[in-house]
CSV table of C-alpha atoms (C1' of nucleotides) in Angstrom, one decimal:
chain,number,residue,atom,x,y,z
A,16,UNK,CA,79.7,109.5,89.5
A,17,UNK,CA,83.0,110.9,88.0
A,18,UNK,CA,86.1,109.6,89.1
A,19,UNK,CA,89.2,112.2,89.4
A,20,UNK,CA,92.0,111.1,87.4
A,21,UNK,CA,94.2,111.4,90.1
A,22,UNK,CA,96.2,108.3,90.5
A,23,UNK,CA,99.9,109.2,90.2
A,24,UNK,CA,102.6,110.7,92.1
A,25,UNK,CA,103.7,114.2,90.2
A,26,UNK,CA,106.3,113.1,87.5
A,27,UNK,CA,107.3,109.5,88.5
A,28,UNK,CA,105.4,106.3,88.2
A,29,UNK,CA,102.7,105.5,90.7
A,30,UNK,CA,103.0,104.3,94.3
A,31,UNK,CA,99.8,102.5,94.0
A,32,UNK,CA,97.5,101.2,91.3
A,33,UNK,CA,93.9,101.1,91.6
A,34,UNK,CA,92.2,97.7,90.6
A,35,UNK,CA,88.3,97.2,89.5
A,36,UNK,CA,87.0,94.7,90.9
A,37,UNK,CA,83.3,95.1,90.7
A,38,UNK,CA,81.6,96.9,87.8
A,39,UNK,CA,82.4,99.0,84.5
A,40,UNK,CA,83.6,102.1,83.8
A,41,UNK,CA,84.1,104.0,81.1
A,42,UNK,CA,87.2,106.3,80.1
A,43,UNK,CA,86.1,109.0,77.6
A,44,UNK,CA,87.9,112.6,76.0
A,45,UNK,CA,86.0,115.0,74.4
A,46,UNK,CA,86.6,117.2,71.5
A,47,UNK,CA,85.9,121.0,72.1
A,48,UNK,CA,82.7,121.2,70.1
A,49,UNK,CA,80.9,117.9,72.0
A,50,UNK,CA,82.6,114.9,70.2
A,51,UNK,CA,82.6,112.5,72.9
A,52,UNK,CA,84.9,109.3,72.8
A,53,UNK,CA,85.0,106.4,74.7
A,54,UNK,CA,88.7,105.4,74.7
A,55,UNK,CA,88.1,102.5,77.0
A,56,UNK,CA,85.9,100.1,78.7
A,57,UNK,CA,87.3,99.0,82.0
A,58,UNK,CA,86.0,95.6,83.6
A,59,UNK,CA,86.5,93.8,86.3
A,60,UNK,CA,90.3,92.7,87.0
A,61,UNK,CA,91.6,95.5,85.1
A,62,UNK,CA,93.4,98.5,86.1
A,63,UNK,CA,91.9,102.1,86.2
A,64,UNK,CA,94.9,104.4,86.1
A,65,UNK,CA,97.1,103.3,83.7
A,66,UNK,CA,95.0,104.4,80.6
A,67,UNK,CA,94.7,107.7,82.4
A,68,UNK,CA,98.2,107.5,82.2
A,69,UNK,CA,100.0,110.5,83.6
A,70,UNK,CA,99.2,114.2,82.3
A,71,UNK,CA,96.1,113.2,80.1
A,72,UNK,CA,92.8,114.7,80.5
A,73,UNK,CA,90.6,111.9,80.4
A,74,UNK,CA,86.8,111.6,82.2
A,75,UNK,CA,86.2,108.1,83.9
A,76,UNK,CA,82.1,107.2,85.0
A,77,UNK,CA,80.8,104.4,86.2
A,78,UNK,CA,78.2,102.6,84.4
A,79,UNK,CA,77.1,100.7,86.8
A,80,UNK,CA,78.0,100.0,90.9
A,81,UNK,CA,81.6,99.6,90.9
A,82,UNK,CA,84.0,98.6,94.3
A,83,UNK,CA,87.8,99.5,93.2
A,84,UNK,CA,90.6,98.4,95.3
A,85,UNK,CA,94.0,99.8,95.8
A,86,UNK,CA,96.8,97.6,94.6
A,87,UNK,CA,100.0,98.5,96.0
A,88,UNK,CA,102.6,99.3,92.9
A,89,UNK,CA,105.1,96.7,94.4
A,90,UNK,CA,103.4,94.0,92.3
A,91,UNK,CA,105.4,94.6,89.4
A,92,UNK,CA,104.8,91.6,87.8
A,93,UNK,CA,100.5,91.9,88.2
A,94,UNK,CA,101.0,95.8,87.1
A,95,UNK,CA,102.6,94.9,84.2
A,96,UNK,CA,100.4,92.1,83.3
A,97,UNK,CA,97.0,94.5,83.4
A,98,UNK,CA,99.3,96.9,81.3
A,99,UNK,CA,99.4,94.3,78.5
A,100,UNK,CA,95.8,93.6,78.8
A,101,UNK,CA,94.8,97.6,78.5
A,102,UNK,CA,97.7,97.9,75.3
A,103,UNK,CA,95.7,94.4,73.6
A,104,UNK,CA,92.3,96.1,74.2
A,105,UNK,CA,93.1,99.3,72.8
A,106,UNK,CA,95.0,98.3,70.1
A,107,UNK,CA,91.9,95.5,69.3
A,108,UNK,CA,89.7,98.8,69.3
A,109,UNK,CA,92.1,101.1,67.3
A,110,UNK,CA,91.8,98.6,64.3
A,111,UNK,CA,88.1,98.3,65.2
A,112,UNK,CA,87.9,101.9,64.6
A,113,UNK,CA,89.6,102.4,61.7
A,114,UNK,CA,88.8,99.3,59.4
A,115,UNK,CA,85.7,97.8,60.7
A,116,UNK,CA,82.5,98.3,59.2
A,117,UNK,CA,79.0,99.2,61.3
A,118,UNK,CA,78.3,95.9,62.0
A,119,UNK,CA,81.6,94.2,62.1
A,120,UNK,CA,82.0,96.8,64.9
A,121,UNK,CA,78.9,96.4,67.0
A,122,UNK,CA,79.1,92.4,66.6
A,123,UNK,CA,83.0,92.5,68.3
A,124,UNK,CA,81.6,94.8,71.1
A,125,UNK,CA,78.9,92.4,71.8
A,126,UNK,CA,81.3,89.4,72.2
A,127,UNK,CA,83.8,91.9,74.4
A,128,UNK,CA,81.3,92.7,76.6
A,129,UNK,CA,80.0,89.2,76.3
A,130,UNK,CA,83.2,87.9,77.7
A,131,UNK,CA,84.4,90.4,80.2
A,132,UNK,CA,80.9,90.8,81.7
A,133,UNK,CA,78.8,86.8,81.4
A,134,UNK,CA,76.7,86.4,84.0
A,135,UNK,CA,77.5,82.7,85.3
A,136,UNK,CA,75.6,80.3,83.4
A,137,UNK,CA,73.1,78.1,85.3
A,138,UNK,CA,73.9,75.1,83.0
A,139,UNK,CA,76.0,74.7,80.3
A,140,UNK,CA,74.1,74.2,77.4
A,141,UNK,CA,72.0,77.6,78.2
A,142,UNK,CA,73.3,80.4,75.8
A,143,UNK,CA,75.0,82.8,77.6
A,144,UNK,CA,73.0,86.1,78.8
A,145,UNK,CA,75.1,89.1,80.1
A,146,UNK,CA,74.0,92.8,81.2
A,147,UNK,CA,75.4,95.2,78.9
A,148,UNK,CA,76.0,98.2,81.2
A,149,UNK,CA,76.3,100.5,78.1
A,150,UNK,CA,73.4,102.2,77.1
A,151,UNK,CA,73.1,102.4,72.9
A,152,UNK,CA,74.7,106.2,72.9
A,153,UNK,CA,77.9,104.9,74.8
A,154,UNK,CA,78.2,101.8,72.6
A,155,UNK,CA,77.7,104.5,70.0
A,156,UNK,CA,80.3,106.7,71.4
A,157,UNK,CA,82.5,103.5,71.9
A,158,UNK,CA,82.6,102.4,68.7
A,159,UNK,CA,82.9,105.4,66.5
A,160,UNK,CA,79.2,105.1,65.4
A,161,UNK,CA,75.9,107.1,65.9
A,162,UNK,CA,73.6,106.0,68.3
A,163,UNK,CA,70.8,105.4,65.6
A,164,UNK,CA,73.2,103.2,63.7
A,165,UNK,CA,74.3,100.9,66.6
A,166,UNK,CA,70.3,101.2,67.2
A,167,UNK,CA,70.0,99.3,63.5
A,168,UNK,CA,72.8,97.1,64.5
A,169,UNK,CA,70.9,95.2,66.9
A,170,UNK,CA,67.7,94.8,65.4
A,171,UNK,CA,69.2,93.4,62.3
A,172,UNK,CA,71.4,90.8,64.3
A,173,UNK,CA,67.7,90.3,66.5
A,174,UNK,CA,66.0,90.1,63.0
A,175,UNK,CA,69.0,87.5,62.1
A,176,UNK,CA,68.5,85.1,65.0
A,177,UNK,CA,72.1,85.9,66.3
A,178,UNK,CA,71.2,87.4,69.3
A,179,UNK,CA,67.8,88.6,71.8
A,180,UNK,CA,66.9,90.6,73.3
A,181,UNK,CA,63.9,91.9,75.3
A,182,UNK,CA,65.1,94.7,77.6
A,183,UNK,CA,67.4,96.6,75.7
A,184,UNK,CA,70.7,96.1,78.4
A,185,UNK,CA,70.0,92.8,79.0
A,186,UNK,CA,71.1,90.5,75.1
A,187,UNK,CA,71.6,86.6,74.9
A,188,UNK,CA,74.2,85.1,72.4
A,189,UNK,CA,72.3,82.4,69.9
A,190,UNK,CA,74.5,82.1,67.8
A,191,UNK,CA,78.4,83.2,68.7
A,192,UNK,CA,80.3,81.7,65.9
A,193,UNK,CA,78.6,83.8,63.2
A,194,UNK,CA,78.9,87.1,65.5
A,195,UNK,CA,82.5,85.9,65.4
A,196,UNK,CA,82.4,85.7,61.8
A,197,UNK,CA,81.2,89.2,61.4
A,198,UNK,CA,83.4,90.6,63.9
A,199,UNK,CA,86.5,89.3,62.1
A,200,UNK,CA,84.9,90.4,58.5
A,201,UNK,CA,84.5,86.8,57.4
A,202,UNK,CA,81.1,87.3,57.0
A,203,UNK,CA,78.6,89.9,54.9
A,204,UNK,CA,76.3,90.4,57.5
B,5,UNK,CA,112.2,95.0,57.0
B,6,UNK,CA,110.5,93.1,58.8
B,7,UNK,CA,111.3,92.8,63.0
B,8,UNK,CA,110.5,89.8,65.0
B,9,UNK,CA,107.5,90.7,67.9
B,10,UNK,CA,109.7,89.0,70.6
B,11,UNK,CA,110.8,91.6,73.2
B,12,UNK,CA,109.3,89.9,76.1
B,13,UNK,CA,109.8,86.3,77.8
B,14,UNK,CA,107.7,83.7,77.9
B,15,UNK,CA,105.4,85.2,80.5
B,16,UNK,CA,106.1,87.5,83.3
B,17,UNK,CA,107.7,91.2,82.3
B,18,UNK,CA,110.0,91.4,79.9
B,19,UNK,CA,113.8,91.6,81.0
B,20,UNK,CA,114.5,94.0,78.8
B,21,UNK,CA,113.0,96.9,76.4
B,22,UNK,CA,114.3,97.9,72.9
B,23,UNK,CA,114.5,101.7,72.2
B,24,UNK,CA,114.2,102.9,69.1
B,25,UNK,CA,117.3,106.0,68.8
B,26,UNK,CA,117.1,106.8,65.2
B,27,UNK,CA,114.4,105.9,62.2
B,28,UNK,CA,110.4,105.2,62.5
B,29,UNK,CA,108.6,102.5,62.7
B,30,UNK,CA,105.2,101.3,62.4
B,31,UNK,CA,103.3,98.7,64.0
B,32,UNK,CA,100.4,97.2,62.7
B,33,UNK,CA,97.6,94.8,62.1
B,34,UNK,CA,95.6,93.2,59.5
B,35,UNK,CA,92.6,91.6,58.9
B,36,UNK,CA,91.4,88.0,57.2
B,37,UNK,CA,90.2,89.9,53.9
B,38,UNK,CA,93.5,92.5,54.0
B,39,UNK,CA,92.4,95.7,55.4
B,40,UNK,CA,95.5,97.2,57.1
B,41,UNK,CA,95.3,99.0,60.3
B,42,UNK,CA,98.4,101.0,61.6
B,43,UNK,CA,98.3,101.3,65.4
B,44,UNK,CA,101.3,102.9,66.2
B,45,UNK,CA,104.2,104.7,64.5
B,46,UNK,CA,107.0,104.8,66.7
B,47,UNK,CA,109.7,107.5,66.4
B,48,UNK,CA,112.9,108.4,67.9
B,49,UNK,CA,112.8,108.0,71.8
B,50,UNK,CA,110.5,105.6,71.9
B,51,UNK,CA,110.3,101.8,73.4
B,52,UNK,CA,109.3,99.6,70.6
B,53,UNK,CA,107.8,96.3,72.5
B,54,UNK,CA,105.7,98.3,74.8
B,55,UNK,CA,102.5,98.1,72.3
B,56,UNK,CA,103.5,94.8,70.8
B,57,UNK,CA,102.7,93.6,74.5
B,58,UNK,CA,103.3,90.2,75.1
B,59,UNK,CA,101.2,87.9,72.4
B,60,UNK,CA,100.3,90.0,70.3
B,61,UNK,CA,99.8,89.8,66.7
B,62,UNK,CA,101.3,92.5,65.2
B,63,UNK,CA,103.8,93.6,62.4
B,64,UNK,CA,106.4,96.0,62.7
B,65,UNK,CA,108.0,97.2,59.8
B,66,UNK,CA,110.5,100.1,59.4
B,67,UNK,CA,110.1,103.0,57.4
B,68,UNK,CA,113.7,104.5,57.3
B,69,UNK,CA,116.9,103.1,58.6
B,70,UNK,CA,116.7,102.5,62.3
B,71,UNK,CA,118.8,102.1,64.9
B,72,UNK,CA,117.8,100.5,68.3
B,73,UNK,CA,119.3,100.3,70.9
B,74,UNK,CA,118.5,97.8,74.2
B,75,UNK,CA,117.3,99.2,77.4
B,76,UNK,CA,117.5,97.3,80.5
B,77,UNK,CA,114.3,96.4,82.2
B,78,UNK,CA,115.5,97.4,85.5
B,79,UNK,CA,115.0,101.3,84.8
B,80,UNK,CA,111.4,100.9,85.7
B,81,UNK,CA,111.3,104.8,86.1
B,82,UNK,CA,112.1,105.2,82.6
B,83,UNK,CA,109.8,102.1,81.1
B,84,UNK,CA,107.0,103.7,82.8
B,85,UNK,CA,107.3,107.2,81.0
B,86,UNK,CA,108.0,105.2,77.8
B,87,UNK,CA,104.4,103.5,78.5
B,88,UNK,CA,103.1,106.6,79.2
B,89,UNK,CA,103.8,108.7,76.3
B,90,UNK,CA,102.9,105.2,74.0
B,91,UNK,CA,99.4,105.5,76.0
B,92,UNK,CA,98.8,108.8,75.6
B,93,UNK,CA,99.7,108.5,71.7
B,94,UNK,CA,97.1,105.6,70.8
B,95,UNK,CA,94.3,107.3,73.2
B,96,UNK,CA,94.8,110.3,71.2
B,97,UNK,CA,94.5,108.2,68.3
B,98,UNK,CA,91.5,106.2,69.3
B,99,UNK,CA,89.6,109.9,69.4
B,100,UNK,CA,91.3,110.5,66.1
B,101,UNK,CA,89.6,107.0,64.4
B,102,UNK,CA,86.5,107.6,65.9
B,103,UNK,CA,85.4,111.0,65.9
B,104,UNK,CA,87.7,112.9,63.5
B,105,UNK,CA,86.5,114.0,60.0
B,106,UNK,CA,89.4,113.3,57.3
B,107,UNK,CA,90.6,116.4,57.2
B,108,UNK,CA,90.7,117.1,60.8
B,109,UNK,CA,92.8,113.6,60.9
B,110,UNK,CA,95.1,114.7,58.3
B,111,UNK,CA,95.6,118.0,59.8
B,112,UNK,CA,96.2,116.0,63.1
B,113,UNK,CA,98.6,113.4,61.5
B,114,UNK,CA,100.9,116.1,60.0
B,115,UNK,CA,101.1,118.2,63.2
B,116,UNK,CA,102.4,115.1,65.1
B,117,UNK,CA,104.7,113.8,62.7
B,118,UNK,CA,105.7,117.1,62.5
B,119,UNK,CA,107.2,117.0,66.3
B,120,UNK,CA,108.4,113.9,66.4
B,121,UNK,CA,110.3,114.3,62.9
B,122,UNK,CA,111.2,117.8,62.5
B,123,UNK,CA,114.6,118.8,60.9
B,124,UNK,CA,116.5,121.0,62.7
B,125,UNK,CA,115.8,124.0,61.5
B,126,UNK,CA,118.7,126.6,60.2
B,127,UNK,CA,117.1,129.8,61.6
B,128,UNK,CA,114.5,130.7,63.9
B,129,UNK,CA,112.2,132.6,61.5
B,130,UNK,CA,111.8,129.4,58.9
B,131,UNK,CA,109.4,127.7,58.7
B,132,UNK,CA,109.4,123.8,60.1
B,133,UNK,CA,110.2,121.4,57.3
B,134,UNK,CA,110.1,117.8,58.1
B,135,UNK,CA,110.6,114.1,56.4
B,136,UNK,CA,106.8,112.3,56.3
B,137,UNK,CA,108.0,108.8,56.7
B,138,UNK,CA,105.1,107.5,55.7
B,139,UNK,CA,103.8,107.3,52.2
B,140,UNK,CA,100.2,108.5,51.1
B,141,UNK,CA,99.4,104.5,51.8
B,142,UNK,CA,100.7,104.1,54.8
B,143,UNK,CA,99.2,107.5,56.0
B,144,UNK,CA,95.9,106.2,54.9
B,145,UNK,CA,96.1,103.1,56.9
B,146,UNK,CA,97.6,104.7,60.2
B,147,UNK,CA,94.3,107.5,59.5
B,148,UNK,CA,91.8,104.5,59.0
B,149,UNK,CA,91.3,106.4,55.4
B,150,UNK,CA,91.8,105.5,52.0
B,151,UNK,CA,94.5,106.5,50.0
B,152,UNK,CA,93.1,108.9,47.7
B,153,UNK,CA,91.5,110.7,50.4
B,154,UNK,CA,94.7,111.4,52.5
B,155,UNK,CA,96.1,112.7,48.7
B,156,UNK,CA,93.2,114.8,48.7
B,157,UNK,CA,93.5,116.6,52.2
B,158,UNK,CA,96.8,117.3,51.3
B,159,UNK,CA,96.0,119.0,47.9
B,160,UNK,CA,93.7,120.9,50.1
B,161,UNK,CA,96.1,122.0,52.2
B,162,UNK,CA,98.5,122.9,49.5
B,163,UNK,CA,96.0,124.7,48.1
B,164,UNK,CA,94.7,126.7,51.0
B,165,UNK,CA,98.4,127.9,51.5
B,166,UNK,CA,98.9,125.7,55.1
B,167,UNK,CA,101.6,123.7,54.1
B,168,UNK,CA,103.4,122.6,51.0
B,169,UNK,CA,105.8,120.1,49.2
B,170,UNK,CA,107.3,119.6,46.5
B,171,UNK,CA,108.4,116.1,46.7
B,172,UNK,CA,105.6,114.2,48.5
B,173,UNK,CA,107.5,113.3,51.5
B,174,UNK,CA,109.1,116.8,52.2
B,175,UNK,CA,106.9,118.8,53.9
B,176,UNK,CA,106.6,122.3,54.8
B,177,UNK,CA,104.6,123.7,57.5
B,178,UNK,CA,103.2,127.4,56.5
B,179,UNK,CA,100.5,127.9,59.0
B,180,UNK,CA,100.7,125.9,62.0
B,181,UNK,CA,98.0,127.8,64.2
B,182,UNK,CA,95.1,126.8,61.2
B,183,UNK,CA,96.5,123.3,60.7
B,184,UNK,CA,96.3,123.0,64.8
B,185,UNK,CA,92.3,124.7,64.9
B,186,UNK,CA,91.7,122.2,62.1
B,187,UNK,CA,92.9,119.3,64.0
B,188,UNK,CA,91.0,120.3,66.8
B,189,UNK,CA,87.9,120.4,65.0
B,190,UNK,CA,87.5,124.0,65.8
B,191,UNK,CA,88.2,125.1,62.1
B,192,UNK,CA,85.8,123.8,59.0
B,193,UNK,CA,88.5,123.2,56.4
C,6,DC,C1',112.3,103.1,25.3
C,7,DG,C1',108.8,100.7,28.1
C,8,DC,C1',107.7,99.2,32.6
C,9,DG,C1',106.3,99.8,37.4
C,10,DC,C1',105.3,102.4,41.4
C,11,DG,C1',103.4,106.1,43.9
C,12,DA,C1',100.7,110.2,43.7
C,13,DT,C1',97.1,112.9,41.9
C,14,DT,C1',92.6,113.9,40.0
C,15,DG,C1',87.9,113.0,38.5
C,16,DA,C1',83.3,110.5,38.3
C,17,DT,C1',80.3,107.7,40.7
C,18,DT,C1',78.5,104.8,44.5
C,19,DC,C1',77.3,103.6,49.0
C,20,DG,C1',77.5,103.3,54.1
C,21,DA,C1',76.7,105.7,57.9
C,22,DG,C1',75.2,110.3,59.7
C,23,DT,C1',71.5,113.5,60.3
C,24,DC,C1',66.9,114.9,60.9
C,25,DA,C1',62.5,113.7,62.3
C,26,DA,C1',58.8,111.0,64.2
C,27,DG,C1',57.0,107.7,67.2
C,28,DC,C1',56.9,104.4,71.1
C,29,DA,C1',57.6,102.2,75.7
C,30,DG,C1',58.8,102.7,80.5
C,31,DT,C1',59.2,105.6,84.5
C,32,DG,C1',58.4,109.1,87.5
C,33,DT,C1',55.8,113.4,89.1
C,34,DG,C1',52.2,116.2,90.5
C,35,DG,C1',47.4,117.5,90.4
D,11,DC,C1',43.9,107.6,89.1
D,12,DC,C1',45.3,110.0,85.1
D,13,DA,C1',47.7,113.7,82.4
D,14,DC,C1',52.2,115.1,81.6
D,15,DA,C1',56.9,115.4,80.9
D,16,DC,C1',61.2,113.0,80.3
D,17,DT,C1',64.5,109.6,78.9
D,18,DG,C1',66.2,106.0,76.1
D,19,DC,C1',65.3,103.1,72.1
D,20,DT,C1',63.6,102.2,67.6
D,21,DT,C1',62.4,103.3,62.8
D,22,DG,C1',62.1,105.8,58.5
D,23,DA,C1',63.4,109.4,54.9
D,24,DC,C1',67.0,111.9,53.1
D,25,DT,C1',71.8,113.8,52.9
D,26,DC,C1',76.6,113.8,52.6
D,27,DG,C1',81.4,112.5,53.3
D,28,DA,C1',84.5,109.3,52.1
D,29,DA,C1',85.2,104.8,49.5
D,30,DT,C1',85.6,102.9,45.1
D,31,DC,C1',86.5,102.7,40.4
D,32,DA,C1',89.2,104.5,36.7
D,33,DA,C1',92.4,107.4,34.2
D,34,DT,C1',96.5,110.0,34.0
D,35,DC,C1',100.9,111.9,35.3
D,36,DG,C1',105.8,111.9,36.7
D,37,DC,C1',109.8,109.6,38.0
D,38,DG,C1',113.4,106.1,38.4
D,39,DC,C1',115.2,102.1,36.4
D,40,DG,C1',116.4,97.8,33.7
DNA sequence: CGCGCGATTGATTCGAGTCAAGCAGTGTGG
DNA sequence: CCACACTGCTTGACTCGAATCAATCGCGCG
């Protein structure tokens, strides 16, 4: 499914905002010769729109079933709020992209996702299991990588003990403090 | 200089936005073990606050004199365009970190600072010179590149007859259209 | 002068990309 | 039911672009 990007008046700012409540998309450009970029991953709570932003061709697809509501652009206060959330993910993922190695990359993703998209735990000492709705070649095109190297990512952290995984969508956090410790580049490995 | 992140209150929306009228700034991050990320350079015209968000890590330092100058809150119109454009500069970017060879971000990085910072030219028919705020350092760290590797690109260019300087910081711009079908990626060198 | 800082240039290394199989799961049609 | 194609993931061998390491240069300054 491919959204249009369609959510503002003309010139102004928008009447309405359009909130995600259900689901993932993603928010991708594309360079002329097939480059593909995912700029964003939108989750539940957050606001599809404002990354679009105005004038800026951008492609949004759902990754998974998604139910978006309209959220009237009175709510200054909630719109601004989401706004903050979109800059602090962005701007997480801009130094991501530019000083993080392969698997400092691919280990911050997996807690990101692990956060924004837990399934609810049945008891609290079970480690957490959560459906990653990307497939390897968007986490690839996510995090600035190839797919074969996102690939080597996860069978190394598997290999490690620091996370499992049977079906390839579906991964299980053993051990989050050392993903933690690569994703912030404390750690070799 | 350094500037103090606090634009916003404690909570809700910020009261009030800071514009930046004169000078550039950047905005960045950094790592436990050093590696520097710039996420934003903010030039004339532009809200400063915006992508520091509300708790937010991040350094701002300026790279010329500056002058700013408060904007009240209450001209949402205005804020929103301001969020806008500072959207549409760090998607660009994202694509920039994550897909662009170094030349291609080079090429990219010159073209932009070349809007925001041209001189105002004496005639017509010269060609665009304009003031690089940034030094081959910070280039490399706003690029996600190292240092010698932005020094190189603009050798390269030099070489290749697309732009040139004389001091480092004083560039020229001799052929825009190639620079442009470098950035794009629709050019090999 | 001698020092320090930023930029340039060269030689070498290395991480991630590319190319190329191979494998499991899923669906389709004979 | 099986052969076949197709899609997504994994794995391995090799290549290459950019990082790193290391001089060197030029300039401003105490």
């Amino acid at each position: 499914m491919i959204l249009a990007s369609r959510a503002t008046g003309s010139e102004g700012r928008p009447h309405h905002q359009f909130r995600l409540s259900e689901g993932c998309i993603a928010l991708s450009q594309t360079l002329a010769d097939g480059r593909r970029q995912i700029v964003d991953i939108v989750g539940p709570g957050a606001l599809v729109g404002i990354v679009l932003g105005d004038k800026n061709r951008m492609t949004a697809e759902t990754l998974s079933y998604c139910h978006i509501e309209r959220q009237h652009g009175d709510d200054v206060d909630k719109t601004y709020s989401a706004i903050c959330e979109a800059m602090k993910r962005i701007e997480a993922h801009t130094v991501l992209l530019g000083r993080k190695t392969a698997p400092e990359r691919v280990a911050s993703a997996i807690l990101d996702l692990s956060e924004r998209f837990s399934r609810p735990q049945r008891a609290h000492f079970e480690s957490p299991v959560f459906n990653l709705y990307l497939g390897r070649g968007d986490l690839a095109d996510w995090l600035g990588l190839s797919l074969e190297t996102v690939s080597r990512c996860f069978t190394r952290f598997k290999r490690a003990g620091l996370i499992d995984f049977d079906e390839p969508e579906i991964v299980t956090l053993l051990n989050t403090p050392a993903l933690q410790a690569i994703a912030d580049g404390a750690a070799s490995a």
